[in-house]
Coordinates of C-alpha atoms in Angstrom, one line a residue:
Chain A
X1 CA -170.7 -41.4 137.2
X2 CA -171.2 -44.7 136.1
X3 CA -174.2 -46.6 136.6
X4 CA -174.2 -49.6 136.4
X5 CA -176.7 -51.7 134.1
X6 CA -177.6 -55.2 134.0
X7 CA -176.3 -57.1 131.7
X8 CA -178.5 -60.1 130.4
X9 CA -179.3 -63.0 132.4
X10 CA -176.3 -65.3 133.0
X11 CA -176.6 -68.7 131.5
X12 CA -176.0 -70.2 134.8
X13 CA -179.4 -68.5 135.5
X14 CA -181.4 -69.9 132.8
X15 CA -180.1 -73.2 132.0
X16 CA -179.1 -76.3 134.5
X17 CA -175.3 -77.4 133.4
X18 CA -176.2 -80.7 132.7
X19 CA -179.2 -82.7 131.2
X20 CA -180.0 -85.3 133.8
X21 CA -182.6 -86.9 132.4
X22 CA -184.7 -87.3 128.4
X23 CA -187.0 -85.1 128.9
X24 CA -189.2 -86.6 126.1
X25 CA -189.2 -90.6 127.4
X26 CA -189.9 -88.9 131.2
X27 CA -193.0 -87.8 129.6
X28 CA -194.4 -90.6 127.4
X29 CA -193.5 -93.0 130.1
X30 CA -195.7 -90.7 133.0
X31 CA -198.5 -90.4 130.8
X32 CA -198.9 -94.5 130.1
X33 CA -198.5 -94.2 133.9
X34 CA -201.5 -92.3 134.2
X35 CA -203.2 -94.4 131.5
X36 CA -202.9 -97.3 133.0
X37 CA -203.8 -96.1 136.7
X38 CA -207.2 -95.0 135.0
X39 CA -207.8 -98.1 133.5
X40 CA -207.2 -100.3 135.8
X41 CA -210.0 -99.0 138.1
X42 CA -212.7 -99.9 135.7
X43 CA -211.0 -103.0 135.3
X44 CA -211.1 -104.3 138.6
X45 CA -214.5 -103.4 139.1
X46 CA -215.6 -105.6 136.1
X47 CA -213.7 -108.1 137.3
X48 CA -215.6 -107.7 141.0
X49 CA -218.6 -105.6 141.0
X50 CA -219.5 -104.9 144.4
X51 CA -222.6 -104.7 146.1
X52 CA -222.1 -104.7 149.9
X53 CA -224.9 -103.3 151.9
X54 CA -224.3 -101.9 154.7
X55 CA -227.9 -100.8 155.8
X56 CA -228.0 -101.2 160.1
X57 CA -231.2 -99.8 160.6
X58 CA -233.6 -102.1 158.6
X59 CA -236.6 -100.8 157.4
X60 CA -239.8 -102.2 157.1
X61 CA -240.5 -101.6 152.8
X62 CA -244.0 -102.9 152.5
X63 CA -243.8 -102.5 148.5
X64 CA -242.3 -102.2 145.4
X65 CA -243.3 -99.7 142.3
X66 CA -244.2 -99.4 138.9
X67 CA -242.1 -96.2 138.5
X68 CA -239.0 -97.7 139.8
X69 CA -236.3 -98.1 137.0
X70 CA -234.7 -101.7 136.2
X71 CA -231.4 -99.9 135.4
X72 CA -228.5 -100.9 137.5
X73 CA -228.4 -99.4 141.1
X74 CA -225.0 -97.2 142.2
X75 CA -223.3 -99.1 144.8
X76 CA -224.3 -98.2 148.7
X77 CA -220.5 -97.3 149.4
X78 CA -220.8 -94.7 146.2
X79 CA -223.8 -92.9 147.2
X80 CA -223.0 -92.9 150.8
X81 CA -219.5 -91.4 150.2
X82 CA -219.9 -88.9 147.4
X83 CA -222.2 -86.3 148.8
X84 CA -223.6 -82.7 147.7
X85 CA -224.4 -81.6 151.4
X86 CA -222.8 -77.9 152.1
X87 CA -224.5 -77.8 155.6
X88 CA -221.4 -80.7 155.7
X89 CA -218.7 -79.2 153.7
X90 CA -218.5 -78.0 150.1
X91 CA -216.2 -81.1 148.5
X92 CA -218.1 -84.8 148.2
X93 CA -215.9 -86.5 150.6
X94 CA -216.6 -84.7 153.3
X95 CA -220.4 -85.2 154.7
X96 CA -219.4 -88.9 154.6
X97 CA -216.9 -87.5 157.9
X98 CA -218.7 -84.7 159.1
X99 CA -222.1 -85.6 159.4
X100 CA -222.0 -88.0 161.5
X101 CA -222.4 -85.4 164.5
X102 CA -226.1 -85.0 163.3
X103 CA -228.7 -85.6 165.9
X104 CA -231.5 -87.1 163.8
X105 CA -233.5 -88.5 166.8
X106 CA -235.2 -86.6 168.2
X107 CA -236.5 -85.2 165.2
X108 CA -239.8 -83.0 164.4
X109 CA -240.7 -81.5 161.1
X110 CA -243.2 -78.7 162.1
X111 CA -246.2 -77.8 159.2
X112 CA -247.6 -74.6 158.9
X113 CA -249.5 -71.4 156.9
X114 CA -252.0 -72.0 154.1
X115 CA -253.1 -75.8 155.9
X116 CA -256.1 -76.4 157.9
X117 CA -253.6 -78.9 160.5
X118 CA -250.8 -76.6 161.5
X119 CA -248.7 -79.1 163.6
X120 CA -245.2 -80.6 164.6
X121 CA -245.0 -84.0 163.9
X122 CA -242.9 -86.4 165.2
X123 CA -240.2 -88.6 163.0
X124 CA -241.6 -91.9 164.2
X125 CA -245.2 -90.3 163.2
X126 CA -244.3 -90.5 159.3
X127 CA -242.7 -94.0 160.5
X128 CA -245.9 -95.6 161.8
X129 CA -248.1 -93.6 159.3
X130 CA -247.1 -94.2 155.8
X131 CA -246.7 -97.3 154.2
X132 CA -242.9 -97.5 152.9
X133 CA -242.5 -98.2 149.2
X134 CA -239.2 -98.5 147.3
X135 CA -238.5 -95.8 144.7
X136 CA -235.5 -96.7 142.4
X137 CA -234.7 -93.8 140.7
X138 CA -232.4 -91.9 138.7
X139 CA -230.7 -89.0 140.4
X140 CA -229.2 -86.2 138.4
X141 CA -226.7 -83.5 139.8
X142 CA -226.6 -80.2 138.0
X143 CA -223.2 -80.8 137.8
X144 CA -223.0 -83.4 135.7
X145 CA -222.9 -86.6 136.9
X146 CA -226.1 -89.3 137.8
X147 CA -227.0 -92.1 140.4
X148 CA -229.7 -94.9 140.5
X149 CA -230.5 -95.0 144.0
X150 CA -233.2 -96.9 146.0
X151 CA -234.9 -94.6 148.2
X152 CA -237.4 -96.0 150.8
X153 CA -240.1 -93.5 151.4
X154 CA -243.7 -92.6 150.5
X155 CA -245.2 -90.2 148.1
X156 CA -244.9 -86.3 149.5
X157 CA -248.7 -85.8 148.5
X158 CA -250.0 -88.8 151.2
X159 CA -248.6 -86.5 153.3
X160 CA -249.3 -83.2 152.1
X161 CA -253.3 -84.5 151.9
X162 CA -253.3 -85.4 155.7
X163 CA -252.9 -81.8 156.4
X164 CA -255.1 -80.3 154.2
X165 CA -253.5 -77.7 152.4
X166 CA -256.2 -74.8 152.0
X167 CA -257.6 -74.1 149.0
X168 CA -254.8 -70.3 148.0
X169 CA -252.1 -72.7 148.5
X170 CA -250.0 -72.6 145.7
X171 CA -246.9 -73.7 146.8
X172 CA -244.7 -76.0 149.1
X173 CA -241.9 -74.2 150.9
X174 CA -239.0 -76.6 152.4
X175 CA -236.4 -76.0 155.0
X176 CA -233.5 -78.2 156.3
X177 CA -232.4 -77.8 159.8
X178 CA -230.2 -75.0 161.1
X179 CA -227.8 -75.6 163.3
X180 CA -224.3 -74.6 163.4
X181 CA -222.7 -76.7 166.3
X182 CA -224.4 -80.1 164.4
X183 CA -223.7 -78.9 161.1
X184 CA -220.6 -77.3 160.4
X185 CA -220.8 -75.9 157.3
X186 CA -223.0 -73.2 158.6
X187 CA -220.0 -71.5 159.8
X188 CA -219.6 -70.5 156.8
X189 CA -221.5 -68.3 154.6
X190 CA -221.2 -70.4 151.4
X191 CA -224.8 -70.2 150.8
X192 CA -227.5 -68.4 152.7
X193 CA -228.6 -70.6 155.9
X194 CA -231.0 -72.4 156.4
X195 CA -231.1 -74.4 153.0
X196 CA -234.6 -74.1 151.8
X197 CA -236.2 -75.5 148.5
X198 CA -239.6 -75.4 147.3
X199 CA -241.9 -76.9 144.6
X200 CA -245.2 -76.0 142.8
X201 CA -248.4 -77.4 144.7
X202 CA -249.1 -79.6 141.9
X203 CA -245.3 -80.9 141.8
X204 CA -245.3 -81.7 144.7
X205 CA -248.2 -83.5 144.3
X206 CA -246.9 -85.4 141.6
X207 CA -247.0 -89.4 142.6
X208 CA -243.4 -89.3 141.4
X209 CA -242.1 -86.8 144.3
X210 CA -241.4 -88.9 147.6
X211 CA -240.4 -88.2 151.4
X212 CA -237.6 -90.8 151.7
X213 CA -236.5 -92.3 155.0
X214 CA -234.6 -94.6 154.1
X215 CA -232.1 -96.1 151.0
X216 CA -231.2 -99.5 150.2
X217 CA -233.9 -101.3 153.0
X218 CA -232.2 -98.9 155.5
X219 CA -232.3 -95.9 157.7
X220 CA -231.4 -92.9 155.7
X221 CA -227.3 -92.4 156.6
X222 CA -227.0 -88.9 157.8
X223 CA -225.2 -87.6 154.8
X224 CA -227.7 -88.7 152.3
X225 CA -230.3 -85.9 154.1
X226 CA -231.5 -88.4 157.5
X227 CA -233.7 -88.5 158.7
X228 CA -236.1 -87.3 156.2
X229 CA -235.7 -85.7 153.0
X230 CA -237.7 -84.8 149.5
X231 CA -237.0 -86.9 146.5
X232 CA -238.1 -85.4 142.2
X233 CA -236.4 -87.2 140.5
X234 CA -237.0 -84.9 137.4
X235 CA -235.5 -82.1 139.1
X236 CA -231.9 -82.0 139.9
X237 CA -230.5 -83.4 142.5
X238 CA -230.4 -79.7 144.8
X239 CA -234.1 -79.4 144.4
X240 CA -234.4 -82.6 147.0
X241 CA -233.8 -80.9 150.2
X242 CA -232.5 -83.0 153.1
X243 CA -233.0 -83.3 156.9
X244 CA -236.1 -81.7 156.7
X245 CA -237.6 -79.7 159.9
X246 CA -240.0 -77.6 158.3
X247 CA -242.8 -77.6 155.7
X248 CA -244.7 -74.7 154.7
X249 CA -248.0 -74.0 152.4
X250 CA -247.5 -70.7 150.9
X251 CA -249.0 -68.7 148.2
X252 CA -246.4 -66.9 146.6
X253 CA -243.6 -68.5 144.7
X254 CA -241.0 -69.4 148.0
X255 CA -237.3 -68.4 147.5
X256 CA -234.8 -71.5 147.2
X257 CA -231.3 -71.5 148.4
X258 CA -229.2 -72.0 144.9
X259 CA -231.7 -69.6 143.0
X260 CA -230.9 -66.8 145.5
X261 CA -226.7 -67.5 145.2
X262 CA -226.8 -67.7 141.8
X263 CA -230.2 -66.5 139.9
X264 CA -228.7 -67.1 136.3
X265 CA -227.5 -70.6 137.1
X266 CA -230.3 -72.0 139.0
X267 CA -233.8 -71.0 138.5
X268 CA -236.9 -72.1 140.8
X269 CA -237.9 -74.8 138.7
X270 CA -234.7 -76.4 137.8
X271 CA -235.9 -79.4 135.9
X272 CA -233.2 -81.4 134.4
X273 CA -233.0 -80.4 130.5
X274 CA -230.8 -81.5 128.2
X275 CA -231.7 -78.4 125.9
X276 CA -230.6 -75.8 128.8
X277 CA -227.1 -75.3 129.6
X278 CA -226.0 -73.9 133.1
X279 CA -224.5 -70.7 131.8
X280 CA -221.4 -72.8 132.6
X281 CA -221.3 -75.7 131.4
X282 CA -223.3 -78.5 129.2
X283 CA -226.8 -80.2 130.3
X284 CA -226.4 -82.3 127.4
X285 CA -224.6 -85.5 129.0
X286 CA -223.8 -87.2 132.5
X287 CA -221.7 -89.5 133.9
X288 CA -223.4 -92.1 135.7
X289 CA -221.5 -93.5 138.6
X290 CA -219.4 -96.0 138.2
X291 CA -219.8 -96.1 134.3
X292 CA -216.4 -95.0 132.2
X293 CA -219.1 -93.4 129.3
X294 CA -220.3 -90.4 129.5
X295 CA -224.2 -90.7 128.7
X296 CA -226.8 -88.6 127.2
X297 CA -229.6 -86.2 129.9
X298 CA -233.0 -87.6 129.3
X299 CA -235.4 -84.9 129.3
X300 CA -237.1 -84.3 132.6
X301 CA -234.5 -87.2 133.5
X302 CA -236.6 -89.9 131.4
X303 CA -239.8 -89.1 133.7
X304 CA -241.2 -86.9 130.9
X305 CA -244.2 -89.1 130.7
X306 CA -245.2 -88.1 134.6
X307 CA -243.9 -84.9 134.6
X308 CA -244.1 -83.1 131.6
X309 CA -248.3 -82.3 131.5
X310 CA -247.0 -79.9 134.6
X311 CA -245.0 -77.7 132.1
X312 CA -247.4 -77.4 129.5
X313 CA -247.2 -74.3 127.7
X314 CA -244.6 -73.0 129.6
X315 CA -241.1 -71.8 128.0
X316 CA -238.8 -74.3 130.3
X317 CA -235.7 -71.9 128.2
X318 CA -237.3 -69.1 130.2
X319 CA -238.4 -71.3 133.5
X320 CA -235.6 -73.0 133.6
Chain B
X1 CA -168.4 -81.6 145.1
X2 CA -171.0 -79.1 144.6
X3 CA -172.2 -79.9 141.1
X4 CA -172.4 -83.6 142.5
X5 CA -174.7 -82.3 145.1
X6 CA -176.9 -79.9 143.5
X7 CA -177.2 -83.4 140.6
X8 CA -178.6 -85.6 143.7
X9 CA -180.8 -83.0 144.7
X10 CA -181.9 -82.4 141.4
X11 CA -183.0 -86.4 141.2
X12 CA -184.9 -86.2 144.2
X13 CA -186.7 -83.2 142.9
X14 CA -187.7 -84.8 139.8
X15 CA -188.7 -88.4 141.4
X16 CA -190.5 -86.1 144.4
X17 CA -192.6 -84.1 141.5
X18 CA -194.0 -87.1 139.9
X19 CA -195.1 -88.5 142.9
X20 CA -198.7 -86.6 142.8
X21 CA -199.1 -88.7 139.6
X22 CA -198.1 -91.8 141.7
X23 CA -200.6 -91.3 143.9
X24 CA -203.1 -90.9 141.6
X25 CA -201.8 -94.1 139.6
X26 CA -201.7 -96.0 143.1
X27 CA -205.1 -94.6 144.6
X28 CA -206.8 -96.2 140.6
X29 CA -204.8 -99.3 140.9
X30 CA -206.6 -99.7 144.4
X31 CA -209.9 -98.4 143.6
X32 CA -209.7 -95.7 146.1
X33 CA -210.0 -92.5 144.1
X34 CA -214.0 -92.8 145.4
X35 CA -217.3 -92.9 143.5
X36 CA -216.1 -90.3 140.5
X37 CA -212.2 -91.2 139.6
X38 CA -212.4 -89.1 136.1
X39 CA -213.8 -86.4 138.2
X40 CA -210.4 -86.6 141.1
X41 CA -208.0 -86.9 138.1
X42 CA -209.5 -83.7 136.5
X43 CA -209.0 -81.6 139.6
X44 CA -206.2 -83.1 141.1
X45 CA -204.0 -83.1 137.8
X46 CA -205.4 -79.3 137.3
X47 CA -204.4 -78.4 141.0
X48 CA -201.3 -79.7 140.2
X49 CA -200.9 -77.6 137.5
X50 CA -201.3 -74.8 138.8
X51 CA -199.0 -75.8 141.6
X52 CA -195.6 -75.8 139.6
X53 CA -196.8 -72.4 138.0
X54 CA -196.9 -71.2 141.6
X55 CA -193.6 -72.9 142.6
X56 CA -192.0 -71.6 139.4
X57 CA -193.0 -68.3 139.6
X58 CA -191.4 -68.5 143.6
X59 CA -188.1 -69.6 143.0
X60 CA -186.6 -66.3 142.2
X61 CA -188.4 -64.5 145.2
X62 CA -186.9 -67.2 147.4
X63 CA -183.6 -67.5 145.8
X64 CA -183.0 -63.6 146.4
X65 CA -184.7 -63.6 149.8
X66 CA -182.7 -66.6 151.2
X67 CA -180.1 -66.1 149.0
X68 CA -180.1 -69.4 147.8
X69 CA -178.9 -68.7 144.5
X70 CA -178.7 -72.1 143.1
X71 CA -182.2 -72.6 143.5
X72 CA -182.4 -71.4 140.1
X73 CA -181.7 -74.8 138.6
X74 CA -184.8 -75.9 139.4
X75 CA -186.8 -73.3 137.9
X76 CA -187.1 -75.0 134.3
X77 CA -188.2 -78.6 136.4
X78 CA -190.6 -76.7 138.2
X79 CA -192.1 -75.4 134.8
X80 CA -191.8 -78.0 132.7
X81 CA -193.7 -79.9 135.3
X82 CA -196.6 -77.1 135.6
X83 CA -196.8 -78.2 131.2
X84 CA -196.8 -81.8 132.2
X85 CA -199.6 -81.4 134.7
X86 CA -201.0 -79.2 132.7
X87 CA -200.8 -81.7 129.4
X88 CA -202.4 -84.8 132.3
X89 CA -205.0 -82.1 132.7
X90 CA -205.7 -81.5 129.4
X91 CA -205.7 -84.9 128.4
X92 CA -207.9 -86.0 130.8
X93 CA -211.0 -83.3 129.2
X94 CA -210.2 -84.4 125.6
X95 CA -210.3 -88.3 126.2
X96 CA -211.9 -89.1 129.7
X97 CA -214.7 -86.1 129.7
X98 CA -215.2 -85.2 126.0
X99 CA -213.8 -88.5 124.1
X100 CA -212.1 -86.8 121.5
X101 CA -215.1 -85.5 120.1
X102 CA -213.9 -82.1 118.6
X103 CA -216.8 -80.8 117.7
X104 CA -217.9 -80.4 121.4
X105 CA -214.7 -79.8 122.7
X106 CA -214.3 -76.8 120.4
X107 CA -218.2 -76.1 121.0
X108 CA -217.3 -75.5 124.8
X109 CA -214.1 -73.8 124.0
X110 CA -215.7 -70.9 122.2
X111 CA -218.9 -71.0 124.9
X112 CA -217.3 -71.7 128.4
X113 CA -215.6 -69.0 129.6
X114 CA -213.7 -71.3 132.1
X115 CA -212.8 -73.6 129.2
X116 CA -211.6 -70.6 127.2
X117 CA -209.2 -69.6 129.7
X118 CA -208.1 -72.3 130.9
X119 CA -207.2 -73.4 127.5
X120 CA -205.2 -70.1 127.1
X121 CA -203.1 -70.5 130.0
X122 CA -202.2 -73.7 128.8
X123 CA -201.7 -72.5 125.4
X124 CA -199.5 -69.6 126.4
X125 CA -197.2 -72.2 128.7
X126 CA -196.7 -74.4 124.9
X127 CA -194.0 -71.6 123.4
X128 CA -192.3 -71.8 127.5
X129 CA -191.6 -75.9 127.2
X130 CA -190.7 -75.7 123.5
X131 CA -187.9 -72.8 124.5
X132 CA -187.1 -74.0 127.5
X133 CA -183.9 -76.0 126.1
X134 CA -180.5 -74.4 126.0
X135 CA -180.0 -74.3 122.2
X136 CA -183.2 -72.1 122.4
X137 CA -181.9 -69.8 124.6
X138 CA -178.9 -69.2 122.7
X139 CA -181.1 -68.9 119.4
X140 CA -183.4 -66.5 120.9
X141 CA -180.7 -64.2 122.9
X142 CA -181.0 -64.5 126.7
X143 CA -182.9 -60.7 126.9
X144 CA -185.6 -62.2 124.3
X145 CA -185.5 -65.2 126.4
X146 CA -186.8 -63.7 129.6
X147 CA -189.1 -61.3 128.0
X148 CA -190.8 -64.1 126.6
X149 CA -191.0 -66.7 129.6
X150 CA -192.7 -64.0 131.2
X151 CA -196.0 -65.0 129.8
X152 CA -196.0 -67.1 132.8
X153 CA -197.6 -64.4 134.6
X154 CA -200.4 -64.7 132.3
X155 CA -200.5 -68.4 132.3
X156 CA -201.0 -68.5 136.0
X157 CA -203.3 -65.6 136.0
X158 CA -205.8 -67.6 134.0
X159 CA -205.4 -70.9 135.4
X160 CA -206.4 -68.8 138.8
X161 CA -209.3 -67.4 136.7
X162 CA -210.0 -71.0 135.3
X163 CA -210.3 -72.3 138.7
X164 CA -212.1 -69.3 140.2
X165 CA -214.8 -69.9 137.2
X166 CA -215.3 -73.3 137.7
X167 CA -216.6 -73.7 141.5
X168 CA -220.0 -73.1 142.0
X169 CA -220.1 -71.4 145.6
X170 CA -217.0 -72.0 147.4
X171 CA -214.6 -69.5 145.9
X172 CA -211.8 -70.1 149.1
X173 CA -209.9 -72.6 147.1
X174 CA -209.3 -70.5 144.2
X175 CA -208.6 -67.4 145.9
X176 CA -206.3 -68.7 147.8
X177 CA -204.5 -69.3 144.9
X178 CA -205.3 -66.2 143.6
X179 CA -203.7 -64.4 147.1
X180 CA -200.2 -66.8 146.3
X181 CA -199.7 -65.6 142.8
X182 CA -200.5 -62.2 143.7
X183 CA -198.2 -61.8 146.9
X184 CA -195.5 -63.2 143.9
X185 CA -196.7 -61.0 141.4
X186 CA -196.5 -58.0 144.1
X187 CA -193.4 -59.0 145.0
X188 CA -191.9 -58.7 141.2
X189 CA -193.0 -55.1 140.7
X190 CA -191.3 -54.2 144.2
X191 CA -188.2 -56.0 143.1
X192 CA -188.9 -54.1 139.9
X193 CA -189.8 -50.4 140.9
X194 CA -187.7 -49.9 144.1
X195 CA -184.3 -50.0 142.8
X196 CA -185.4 -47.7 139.8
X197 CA -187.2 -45.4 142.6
X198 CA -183.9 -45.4 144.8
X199 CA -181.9 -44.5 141.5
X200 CA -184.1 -42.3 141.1
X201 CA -184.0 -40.9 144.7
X202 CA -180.3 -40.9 144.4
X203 CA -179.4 -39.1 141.4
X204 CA -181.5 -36.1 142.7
X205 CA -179.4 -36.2 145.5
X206 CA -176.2 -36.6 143.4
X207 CA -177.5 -33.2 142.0
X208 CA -178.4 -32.0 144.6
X209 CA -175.1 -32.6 146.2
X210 CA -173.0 -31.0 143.2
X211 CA -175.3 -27.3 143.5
X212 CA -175.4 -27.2 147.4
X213 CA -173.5 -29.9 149.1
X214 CA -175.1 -31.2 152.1
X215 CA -173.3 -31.3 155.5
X216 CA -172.5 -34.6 156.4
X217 CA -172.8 -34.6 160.8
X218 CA -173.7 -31.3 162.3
X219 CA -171.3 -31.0 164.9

């Protein structure tokens, strides 16, 4: 009986007959390719910085204010194009697409438990009520990269004192609206739906945290959270929960929608901290939009000197 | 006639394989590679990468399936282009993301698990471009050869895990991946195990045959 074996592979298997190209040139010439096709980017942009605003829906910005930063703003197109918004897909391209089937009129954001005015108010009630300021601030994503964005909007706590939250509030529960057939990420169970965020009472009375409406003298576009959405700017950028329908006074410590997918990686407090890695990756820099440097994470994103009497005595390692 | 052939398509492959890198070169030239360019370059020239592992490691599946057999003359381009990507990728973490600052780079090496793997897979794909020239083959002896191109298994394996790693919520994109390279990793040990089963199957009938012959048709 003979069995056949297999003899070792047959050159014609391993190697082509002919060498059709140099290898070695085919690669030195693709990579100054690439090179150059990275470079050039930030050299057109020097050459033309653009600032196109496209804002339709002016607003009416009664003021400026002292904690707005002077640093240069992240071009409209950039922050309405380059979007964290699961409820809209999970990439940044998409919620530019995809949100556009919001309905954001009409639009209530109902208040209840531990408040004396348990109500639903109407969008065009925070509209006519509060007086609009500009906030330019620095946004920072937990994953790495930063925006200076001018949000139109007025501080959370004006608000938060018109319904009198009772006296064993301690906290400030969030929650984005839910619905699948307007928002089609919540087909999927990527996260746990409805988002929902919270803050410390005292955060959230911090004059720094803001309801926007609006960016750049405009209506808030529909991916950047319309038509009404929290702003901390110490915090990153997931802790400033858009298309808000619900606000909550609560007692106990709310649960928040990254912190439940991933405990380890996000905690409630989430302050940005150059000193606390995500279990991942590095807190330590950022790239800031448009800028070809990478750039060191202030702590508390640079708004220590608002911020940072809220965490005294506390281990931010442990509550991070 | 069929050399000649199997040269033009071999042309087209190459020009066709560098044209993700085109459209990354033409998308920068034109400013449309969106708010975060570094950020598209890093995943797109990673994606690529793993890619050509994944078109590599299907050319012999297909080849023996369709019997195409001289599909396998583009098995080293497909590879070789995986280690280009791969290199792009690389590149674009040590200059673009971590400007050659090695005591960070080698920080997050030893600390991010993603980092670590993914740094191995390209590692172990390094000894694959270096012996992927004839003269090597010959020096190494075809058996040795194969033996050791099949760490491409584990190159691809942790480029999946690299991915996988990396995304924060939405695991589809990696395990789709992961799905490909297993159904080509499945299809290996079939390709693998059935023939030595069927031997296997057959000698014991062989024997049997020689002790108590079987009947061949009843009637």
């Amino acid at each position: 009986m003979l069995i056949k074996k297999k003899s070792d592979i047959p050159s014609s298997e391993i190697t082509p007959q002919e060498t059709y190209f140099n290898r070695r040139e085919f690669m030195i010439g693709a990579a100054a390719a690439a090179a150059i096709a990275t470079g050039a980017r930030y050299v057109g942009e020097m050459a033309s910085p653009s600032q196109v605003v496209h804002a339709e829906n002016k607003l009416n910005v009664a003021s400026k204010s002292p904690f707005s930063t002077t640093e240069a703003q992240t071009p409209y197109n950039d922050i309405t194009n380059y979007n964290n918004y699961y409820e809209f897909g999970t990439d940044k391209y998409s919620p530019a697409k995809l949100a556009q089937t919001l309905q954001t009129r009409p639009w209530t954001v109902e208040v209840d438990g531990l408040v004396k005015k348990k109500k639903t108010y109407d969008i065009d009630y925070f509209l006519k009520t509060f007086s609009i300021e500009e906030r330019i601030y620095r946004l920072r994503c937990v994953e790495g990269w930063s925006m200076v964005i001018p949000w139109d909007g007025f501080p959370l706590s004006s608000f938060l004192k018109q319904v009198e939250p009772a006296s064993k509030a301690k906290f400030v529960k969030f929650t984005t609206k839910y619905d699948p057939r307007e928002m089609p990420g919540q087909r999927y169970g990527v996260l746990d739906w409805p988002y929902v965020e919270g803050l410390r009472l005292d955060e959230a009375m911090n004059p720094l945290a803001i309801l926007a409406v609006g960016l750049y003298g405009g209506e808030l576009p529909k991916q950047d959270g319309a038509p009404i959405r929290l702003v901390v700017p110490w915090k990153y950028g997931f802790k400033s929960i858009k298309s808000i329908v619900k606000i909550s006074l609560v007692d106990k410590q709310p649960p928040t929608t990254w912190n439940m997918a991933a405990p380890n990686e996000y905690g409630f407090y989430s302050n940005v901290n150059p000193n606390v890695d995500h279990p991942r990756w590095s807190q330590k820099k950022e790239r800031r939009i448009g800028e070809f440097f990478k750039r060191d994470t202030l702590m508390f994103n640079g708004y220590g000197d608002q911020v940072a009497s809220l965490y005294n005595g506390m281990d931010l390692k442990k509550y991070f | 006639m069929k050399t000649f052939y199997i040269k033009c398509m071999k042309i087209f492959a190459f020009v066709l394989c560098l044209a993700p890198l085109f459209m990354l070169a033409w998308k920068g030239f034109n400013s449309a590679l969106g708010a975060n360019p570094i950020e598209v370059i890093t995943h797109s020239t990673g994606k690529w990468t793993l890619i050509f592992l994944l078109i590599t490691l299907s050319i012999t599946p297909l080849r023996q399936m369709l019997r195409l057999p001289w599909l396998i003359r583009f098995r080293r381009m497909a590879g070789l282009y995986a280690f280009f990507y791969g290199c792009l990728h690389l590149m674009t973490w040590v200059w673009l993301d971590k400007f050659f600052d090695l005591h960070d780079m080698w920080a997050d090496i030893l600390k991010r698990r993603f980092i670590t793997v993914g740094m191995a897979a390209l590692l172990l794909m390094l000894p694959l471009a270096i012996t992927s020239t004839k003269g090597w083959i010959g020096r190494l002896g075809g058996k040795r050869w194969s033996t050791l191109h099949k760490l491409i298994y584990a190159s691809a394996a942790l480029g999946v895990i690299h991915f996988y790693w990396l995304v924060k919520a939405d695991i589809r994109e990696p395990v789709r991946y992961g799905i490909i390279l297993g159904c080509l990793l499945l299809w290996r040990l079939g390709a693998w195990a059935i023939p030595r089963l069927q031997m296997t199957a057959w000698l014991r009938g062989f024997q049997n045959a020689d002790s108590s012959p079987t009947k061949v048709g009843s009637e």
